[in-house]
Short mmCIF file of C-alpha atoms and ligand atoms in Angstrom, two decimals:
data_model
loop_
_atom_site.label_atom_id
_atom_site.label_comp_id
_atom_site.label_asym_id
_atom_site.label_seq_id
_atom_site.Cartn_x
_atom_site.Cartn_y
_atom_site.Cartn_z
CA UNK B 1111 0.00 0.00 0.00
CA UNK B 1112 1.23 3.45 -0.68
CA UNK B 1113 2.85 5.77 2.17
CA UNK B 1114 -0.07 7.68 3.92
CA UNK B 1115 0.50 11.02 6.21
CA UNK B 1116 -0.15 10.42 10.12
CA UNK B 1117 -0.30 13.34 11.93
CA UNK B 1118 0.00 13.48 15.62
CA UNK B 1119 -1.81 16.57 16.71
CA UNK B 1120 -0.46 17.34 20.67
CA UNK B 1121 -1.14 19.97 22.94
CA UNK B 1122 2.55 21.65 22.63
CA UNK B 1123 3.08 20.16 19.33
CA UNK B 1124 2.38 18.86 15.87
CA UNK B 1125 4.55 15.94 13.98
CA UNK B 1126 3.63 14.64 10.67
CA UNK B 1127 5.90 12.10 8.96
CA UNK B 1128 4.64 9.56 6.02
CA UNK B 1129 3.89 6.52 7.06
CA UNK B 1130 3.52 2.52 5.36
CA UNK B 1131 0.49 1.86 6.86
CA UNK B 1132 1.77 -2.24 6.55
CA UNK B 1133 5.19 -2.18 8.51
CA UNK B 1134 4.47 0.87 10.88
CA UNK B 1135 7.84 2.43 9.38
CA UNK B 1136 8.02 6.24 8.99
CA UNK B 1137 9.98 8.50 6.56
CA UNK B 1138 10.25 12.35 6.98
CA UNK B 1139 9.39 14.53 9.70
CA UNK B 1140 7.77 17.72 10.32
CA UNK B 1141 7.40 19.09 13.64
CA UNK B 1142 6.29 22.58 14.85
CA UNK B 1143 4.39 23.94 18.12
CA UNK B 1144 0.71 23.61 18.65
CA UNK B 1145 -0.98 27.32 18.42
CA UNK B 1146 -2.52 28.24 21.01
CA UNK B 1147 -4.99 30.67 19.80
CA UNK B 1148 -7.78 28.36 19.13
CA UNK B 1149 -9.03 25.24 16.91
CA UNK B 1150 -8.59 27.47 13.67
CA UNK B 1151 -5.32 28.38 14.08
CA UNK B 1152 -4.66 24.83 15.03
CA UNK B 1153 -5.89 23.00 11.99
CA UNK B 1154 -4.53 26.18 9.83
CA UNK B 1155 -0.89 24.94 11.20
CA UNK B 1156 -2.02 21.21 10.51
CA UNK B 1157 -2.66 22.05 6.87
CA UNK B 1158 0.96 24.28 6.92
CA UNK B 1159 3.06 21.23 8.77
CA UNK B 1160 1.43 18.40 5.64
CA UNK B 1161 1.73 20.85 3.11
CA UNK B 1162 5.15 21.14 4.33
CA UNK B 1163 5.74 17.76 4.42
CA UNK B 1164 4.03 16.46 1.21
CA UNK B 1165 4.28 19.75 -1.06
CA UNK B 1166 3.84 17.18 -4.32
CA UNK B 1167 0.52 16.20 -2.43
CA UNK B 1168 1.73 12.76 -3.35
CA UNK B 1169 0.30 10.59 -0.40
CA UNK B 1170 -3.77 9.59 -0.98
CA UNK B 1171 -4.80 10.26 2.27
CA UNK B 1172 -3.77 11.36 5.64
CA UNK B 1173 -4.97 10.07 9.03
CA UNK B 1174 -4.84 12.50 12.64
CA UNK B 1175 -4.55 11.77 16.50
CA UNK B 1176 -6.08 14.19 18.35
CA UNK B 1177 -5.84 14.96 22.24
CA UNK B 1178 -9.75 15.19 22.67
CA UNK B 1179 -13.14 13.03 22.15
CA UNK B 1180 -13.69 12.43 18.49
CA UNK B 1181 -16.56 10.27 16.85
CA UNK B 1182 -16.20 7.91 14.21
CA UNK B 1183 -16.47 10.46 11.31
CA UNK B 1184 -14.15 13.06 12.80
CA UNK B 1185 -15.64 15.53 14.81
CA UNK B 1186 -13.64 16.43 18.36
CA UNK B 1187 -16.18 17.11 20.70
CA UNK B 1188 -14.29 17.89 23.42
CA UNK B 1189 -10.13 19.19 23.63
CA UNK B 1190 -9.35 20.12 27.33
CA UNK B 1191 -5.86 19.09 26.01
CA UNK B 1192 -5.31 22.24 23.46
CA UNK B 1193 -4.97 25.69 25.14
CA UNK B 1194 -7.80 27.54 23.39
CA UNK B 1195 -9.93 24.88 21.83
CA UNK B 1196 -13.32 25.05 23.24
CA UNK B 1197 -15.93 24.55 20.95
CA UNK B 1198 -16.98 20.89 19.07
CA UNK B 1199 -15.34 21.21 15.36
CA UNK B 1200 -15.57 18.65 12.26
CA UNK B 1201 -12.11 18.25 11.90
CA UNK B 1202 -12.58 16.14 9.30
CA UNK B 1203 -14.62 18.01 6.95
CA UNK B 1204 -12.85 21.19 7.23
CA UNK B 1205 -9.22 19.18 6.93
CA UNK B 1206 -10.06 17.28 3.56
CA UNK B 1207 -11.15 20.75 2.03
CA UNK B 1208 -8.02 22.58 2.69
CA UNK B 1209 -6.14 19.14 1.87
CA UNK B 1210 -7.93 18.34 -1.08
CA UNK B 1211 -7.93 14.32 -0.11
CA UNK B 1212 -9.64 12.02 2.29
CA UNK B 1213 -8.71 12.67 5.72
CA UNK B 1214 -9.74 10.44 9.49
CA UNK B 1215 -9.42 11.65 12.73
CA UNK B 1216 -9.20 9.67 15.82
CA UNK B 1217 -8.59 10.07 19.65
CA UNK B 1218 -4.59 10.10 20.31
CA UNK B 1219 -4.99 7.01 22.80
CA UNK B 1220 -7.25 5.64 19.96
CA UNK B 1221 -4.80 5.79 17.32
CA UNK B 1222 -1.79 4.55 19.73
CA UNK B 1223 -4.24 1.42 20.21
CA UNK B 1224 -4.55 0.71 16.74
CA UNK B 1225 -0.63 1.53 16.10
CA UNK B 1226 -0.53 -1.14 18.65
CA UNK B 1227 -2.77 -3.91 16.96
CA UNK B 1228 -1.40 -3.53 13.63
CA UNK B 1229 2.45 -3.43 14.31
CA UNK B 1230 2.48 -4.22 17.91
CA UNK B 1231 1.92 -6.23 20.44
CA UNK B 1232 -1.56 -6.77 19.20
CA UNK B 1233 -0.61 -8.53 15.84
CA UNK B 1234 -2.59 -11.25 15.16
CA UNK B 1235 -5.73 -10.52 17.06
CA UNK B 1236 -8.69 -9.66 15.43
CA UNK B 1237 -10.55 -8.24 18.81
CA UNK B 1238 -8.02 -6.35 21.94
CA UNK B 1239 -8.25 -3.71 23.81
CA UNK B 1240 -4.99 -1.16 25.17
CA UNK B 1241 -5.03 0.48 28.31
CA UNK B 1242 -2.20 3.03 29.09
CA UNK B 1243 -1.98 3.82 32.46
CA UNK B 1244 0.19 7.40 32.60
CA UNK B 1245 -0.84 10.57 34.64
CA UNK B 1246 -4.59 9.39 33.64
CA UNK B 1247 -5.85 5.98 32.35
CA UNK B 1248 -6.61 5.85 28.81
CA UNK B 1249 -7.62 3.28 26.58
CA UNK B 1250 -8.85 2.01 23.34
CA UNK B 1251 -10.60 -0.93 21.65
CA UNK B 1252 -10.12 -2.33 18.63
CA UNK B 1253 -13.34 -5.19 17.53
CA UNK B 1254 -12.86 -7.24 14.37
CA UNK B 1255 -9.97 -5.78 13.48
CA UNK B 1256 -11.51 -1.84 12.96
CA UNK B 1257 -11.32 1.03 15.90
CA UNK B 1258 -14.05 1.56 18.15
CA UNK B 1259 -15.10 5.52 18.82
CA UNK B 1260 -18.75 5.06 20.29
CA UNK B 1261 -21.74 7.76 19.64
CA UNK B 1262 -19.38 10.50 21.23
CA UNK B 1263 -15.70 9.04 20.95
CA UNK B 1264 -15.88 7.53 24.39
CA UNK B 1265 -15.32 4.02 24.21
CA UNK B 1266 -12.58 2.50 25.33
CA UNK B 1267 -12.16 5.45 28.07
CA UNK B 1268 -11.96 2.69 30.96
CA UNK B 1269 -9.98 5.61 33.62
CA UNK B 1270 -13.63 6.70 33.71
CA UNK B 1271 -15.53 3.06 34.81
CA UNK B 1272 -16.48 3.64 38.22
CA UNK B 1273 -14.41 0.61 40.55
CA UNK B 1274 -15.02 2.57 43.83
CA UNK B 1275 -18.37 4.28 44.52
CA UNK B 1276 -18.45 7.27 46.35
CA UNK B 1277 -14.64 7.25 46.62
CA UNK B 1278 -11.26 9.34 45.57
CA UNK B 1279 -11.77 12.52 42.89
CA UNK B 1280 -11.01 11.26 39.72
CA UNK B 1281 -9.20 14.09 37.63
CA UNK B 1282 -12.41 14.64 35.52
CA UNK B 1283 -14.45 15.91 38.50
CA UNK B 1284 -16.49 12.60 39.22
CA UNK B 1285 -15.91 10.21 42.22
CA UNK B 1286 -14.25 6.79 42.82
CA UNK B 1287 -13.37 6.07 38.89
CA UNK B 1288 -10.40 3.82 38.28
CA UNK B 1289 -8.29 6.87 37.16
CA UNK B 1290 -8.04 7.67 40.80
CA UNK B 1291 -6.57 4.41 42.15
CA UNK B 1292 -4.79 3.53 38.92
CA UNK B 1293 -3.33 6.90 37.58
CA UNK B 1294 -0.14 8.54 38.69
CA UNK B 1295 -1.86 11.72 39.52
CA UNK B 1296 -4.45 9.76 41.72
CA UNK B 1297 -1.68 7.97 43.16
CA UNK B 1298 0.41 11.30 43.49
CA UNK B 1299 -2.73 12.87 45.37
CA UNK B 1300 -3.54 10.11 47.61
CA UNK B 1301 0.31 9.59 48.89
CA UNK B 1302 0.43 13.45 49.75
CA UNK B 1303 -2.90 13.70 51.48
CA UNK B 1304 -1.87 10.66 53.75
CA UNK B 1305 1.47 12.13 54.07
CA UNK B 1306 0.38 15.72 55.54
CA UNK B 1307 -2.02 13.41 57.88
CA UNK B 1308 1.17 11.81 59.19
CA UNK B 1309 1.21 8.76 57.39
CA UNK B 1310 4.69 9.64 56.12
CA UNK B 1311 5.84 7.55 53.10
CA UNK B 1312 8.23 7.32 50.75
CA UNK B 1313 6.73 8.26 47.26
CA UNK B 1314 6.82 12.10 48.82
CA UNK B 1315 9.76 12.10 50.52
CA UNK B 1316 11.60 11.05 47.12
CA UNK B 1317 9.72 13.48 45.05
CA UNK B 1318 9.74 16.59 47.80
CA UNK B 1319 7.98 19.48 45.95
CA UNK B 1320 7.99 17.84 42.98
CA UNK B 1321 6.37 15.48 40.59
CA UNK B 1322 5.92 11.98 42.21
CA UNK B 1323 7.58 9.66 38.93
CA UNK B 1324 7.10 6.41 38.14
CA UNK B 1325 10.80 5.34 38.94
CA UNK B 1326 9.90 6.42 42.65
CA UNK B 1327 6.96 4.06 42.98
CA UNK B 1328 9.62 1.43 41.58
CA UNK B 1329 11.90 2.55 43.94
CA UNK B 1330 9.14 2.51 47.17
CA UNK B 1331 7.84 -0.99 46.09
CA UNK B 1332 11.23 -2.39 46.27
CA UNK B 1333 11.70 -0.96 49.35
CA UNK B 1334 8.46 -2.53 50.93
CA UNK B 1335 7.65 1.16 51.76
CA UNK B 1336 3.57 0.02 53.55
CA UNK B 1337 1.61 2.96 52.28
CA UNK B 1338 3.33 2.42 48.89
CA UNK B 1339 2.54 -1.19 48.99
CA UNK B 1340 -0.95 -0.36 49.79
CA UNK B 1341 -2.04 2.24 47.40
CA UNK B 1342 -0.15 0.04 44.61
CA UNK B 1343 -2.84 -2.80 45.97
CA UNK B 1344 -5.95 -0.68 45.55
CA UNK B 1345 -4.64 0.35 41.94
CA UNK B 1346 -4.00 -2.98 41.17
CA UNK B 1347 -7.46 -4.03 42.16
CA UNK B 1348 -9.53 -0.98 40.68
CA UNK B 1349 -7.77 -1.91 37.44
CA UNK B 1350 -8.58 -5.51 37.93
CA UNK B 1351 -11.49 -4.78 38.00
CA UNK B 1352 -12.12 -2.22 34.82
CA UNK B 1353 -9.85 -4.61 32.80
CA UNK B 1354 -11.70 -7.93 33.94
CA UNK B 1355 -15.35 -7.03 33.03
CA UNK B 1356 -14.31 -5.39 29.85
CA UNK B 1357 -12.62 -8.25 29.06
CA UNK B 1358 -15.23 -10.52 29.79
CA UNK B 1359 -17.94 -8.21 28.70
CA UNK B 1360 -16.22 -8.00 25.06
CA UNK B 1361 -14.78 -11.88 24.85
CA UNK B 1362 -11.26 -10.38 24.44
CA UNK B 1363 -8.43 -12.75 24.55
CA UNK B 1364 -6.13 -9.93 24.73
CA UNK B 1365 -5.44 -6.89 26.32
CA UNK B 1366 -2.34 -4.68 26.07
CA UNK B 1367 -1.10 -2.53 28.95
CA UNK B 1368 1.50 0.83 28.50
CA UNK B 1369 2.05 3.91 29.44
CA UNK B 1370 5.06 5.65 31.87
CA UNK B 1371 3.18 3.30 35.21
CA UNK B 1372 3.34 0.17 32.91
CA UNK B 1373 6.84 0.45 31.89
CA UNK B 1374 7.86 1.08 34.91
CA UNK B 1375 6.38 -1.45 36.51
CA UNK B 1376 6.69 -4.15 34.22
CA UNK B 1377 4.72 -7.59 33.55
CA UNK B 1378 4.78 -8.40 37.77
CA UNK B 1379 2.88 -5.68 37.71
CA UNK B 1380 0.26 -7.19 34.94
CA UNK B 1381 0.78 -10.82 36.68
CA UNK B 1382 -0.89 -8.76 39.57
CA UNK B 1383 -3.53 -7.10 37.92
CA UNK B 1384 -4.38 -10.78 36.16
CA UNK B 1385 -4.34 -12.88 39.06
CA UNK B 1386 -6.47 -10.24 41.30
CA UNK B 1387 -9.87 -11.59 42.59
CA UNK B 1388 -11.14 -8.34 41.61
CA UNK B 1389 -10.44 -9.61 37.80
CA UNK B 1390 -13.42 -12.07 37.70
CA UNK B 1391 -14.15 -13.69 34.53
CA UNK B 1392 -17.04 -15.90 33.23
CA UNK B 1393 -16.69 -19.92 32.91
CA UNK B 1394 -12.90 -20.75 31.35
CA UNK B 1395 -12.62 -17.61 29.78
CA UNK B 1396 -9.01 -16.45 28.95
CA UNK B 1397 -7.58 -12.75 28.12
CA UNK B 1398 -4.12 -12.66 28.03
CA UNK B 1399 -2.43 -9.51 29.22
CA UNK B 1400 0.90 -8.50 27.70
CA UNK B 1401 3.16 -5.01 27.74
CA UNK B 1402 2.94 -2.67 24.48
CA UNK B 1403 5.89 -2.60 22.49
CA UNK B 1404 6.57 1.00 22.69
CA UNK B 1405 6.54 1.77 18.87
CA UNK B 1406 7.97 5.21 18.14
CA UNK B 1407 6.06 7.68 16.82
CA UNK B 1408 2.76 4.87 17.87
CA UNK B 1409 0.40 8.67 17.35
CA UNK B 1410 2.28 9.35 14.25
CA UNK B 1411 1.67 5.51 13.03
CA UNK B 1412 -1.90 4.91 14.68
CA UNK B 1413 -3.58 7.65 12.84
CA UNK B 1414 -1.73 6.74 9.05
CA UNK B 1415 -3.29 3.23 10.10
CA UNK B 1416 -6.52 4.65 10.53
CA UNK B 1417 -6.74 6.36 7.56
CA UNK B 1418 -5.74 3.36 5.29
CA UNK B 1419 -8.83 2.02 7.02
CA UNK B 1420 -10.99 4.36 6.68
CA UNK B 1421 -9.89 4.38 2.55
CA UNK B 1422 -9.33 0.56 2.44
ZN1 ZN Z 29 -13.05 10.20 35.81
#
């Protein structure tokens, strides 16, 4: 198949290289910061950076990962991620006029997912699901072998699945979501309000003022460190229990875990998550859990992926 343009669309900046949609490999690179001065400026300086790129127009189509909720046919309904965006825009429409070719658009975590299933860790499977587990928990779901985006670009957003009623403030405003237990920033939260109560630990004394990293919750596990131990047990079980039921609710055999928490952590971490109570699971019913493979540029190669699909 010919080289398509993926675009990776960021809050601080935008990278478009060409992409074989086949092998996942990349050629050329464009790379300049996001505006900040609102979604017109922003998809002005999309046009600029592939124009830039691809001045022959040569590529047939060109696929985008964006920060925000998008639906199937390419509207972003919602962009907390982008400075200035703030209003629901059909990125799509408005892209493929100024590019003069077909053009998809899909969530960033989306796109990573499909990057993922196509040249990943996911080869092979027709139906899996990723779940990245960073600051926030995002995810993405990928059913006979074509991306999921629900009514409003939601699916596959399993930070959001409630695993503890009435409990910690998840970081979009609601209570007790998985996001909160699983996250780093719920994590981050939780360790400093239980420090400042006197229940000193070590994920805040390693990170003093600043940002509690991933290496330090390696670093505290190791270390036995309790409060450590026991916030790494409730994430372990809130995630048990997102990942279970989707898995069981979906008949996935496979599910692939990422993200800065994930690498960190490694596969004792998913060994955990798997062998959880909180993981359930219907009759002999098997989902394998395995690590993503990192790809580079996975935003850049997810969304040239998902425009070969949406052209295929
Ligand atoms: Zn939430």
């Amino acid at each position: 198949m010919a080289e398509l343009i993926g675009v990776d669309l960021g809050g601080t900046k935008i990278l478009a290289r060409f992409i074989d949609p086949e092998t996942g490999e990349g050629r050329g690179r464009v790379k300049r910061p996001t505006p900040k001065t609102g979604p017109a400026d922003v998809l002005k300086k999309v046009a600029e950076v592939v124009d830039e790129l691809d001045p022959q127009r040569s590529a047939p189509a060109v696929g985008i990962g964006v920060p925000g909720l998008v639906t199937e046919s390419g509207v972003v309904t919602l962009c907390p991620n982008i400075d200035g965006w703030d209003s629901e825009v059909d990125v799509a429409k408005i892209l493929r006029k100024r590019l003069k070719r077909p053009v998809a658009v899909g969530n960033d975590v989306n796109v990573g997912a499909l990057a993922e299933h196509r040249v990943g860790a996911g080869r092979g499977f027709k139906d899996m699901a990723t779940v990245f587990v960073g600051t926030g928990v995002g995810g993405g779901l990928v059913l006979n072998n074509r991306l999921v985006a629900g009514t409003r670009g939601m699916a596959g957003e399993i930070g959001h699945v409630t695993t503890h009623p009435g409990g910690r403030k998840c970081g979009c405003g609601k209570r007790g979501h998985m996001e909160a237990y699983a996250g780093r920033a719920g994590l981050e939260a939780e360790a400093r309000r239980r420090h400042a109560a006197g229940d000193k630990n070590m994920l805040v004394k390693q990170a003093g003022d600043g940002r509690i990293k991933s290496s330090f919750i390696a670093t505290a596990i190791e270390a036995e460190d309790p409060v450590t131990l026991e916030l790494i047990e409730d994430a372990v079980q809130a995630l048990a229990m997102a990942i279970g039921s989707m898995a069981t609710l979906l008949d996935l055999p496979l599910i692939v875990l990422g993200g800065g928490v994930v690498d960190r952590l490694g596969q004792d971490f998913l060994d955990r998550i798997h062998r959880s109570k909180a993981f359930g699971g219907f009759g002999n019913h098997v989902c394998e859990l395995r690590l993503a493979q990192r790809l580079d540029d996975a935003g850049v190669v997810g969304a040239a992926i998902l425009a070969a699909d949406a052209c295929g």
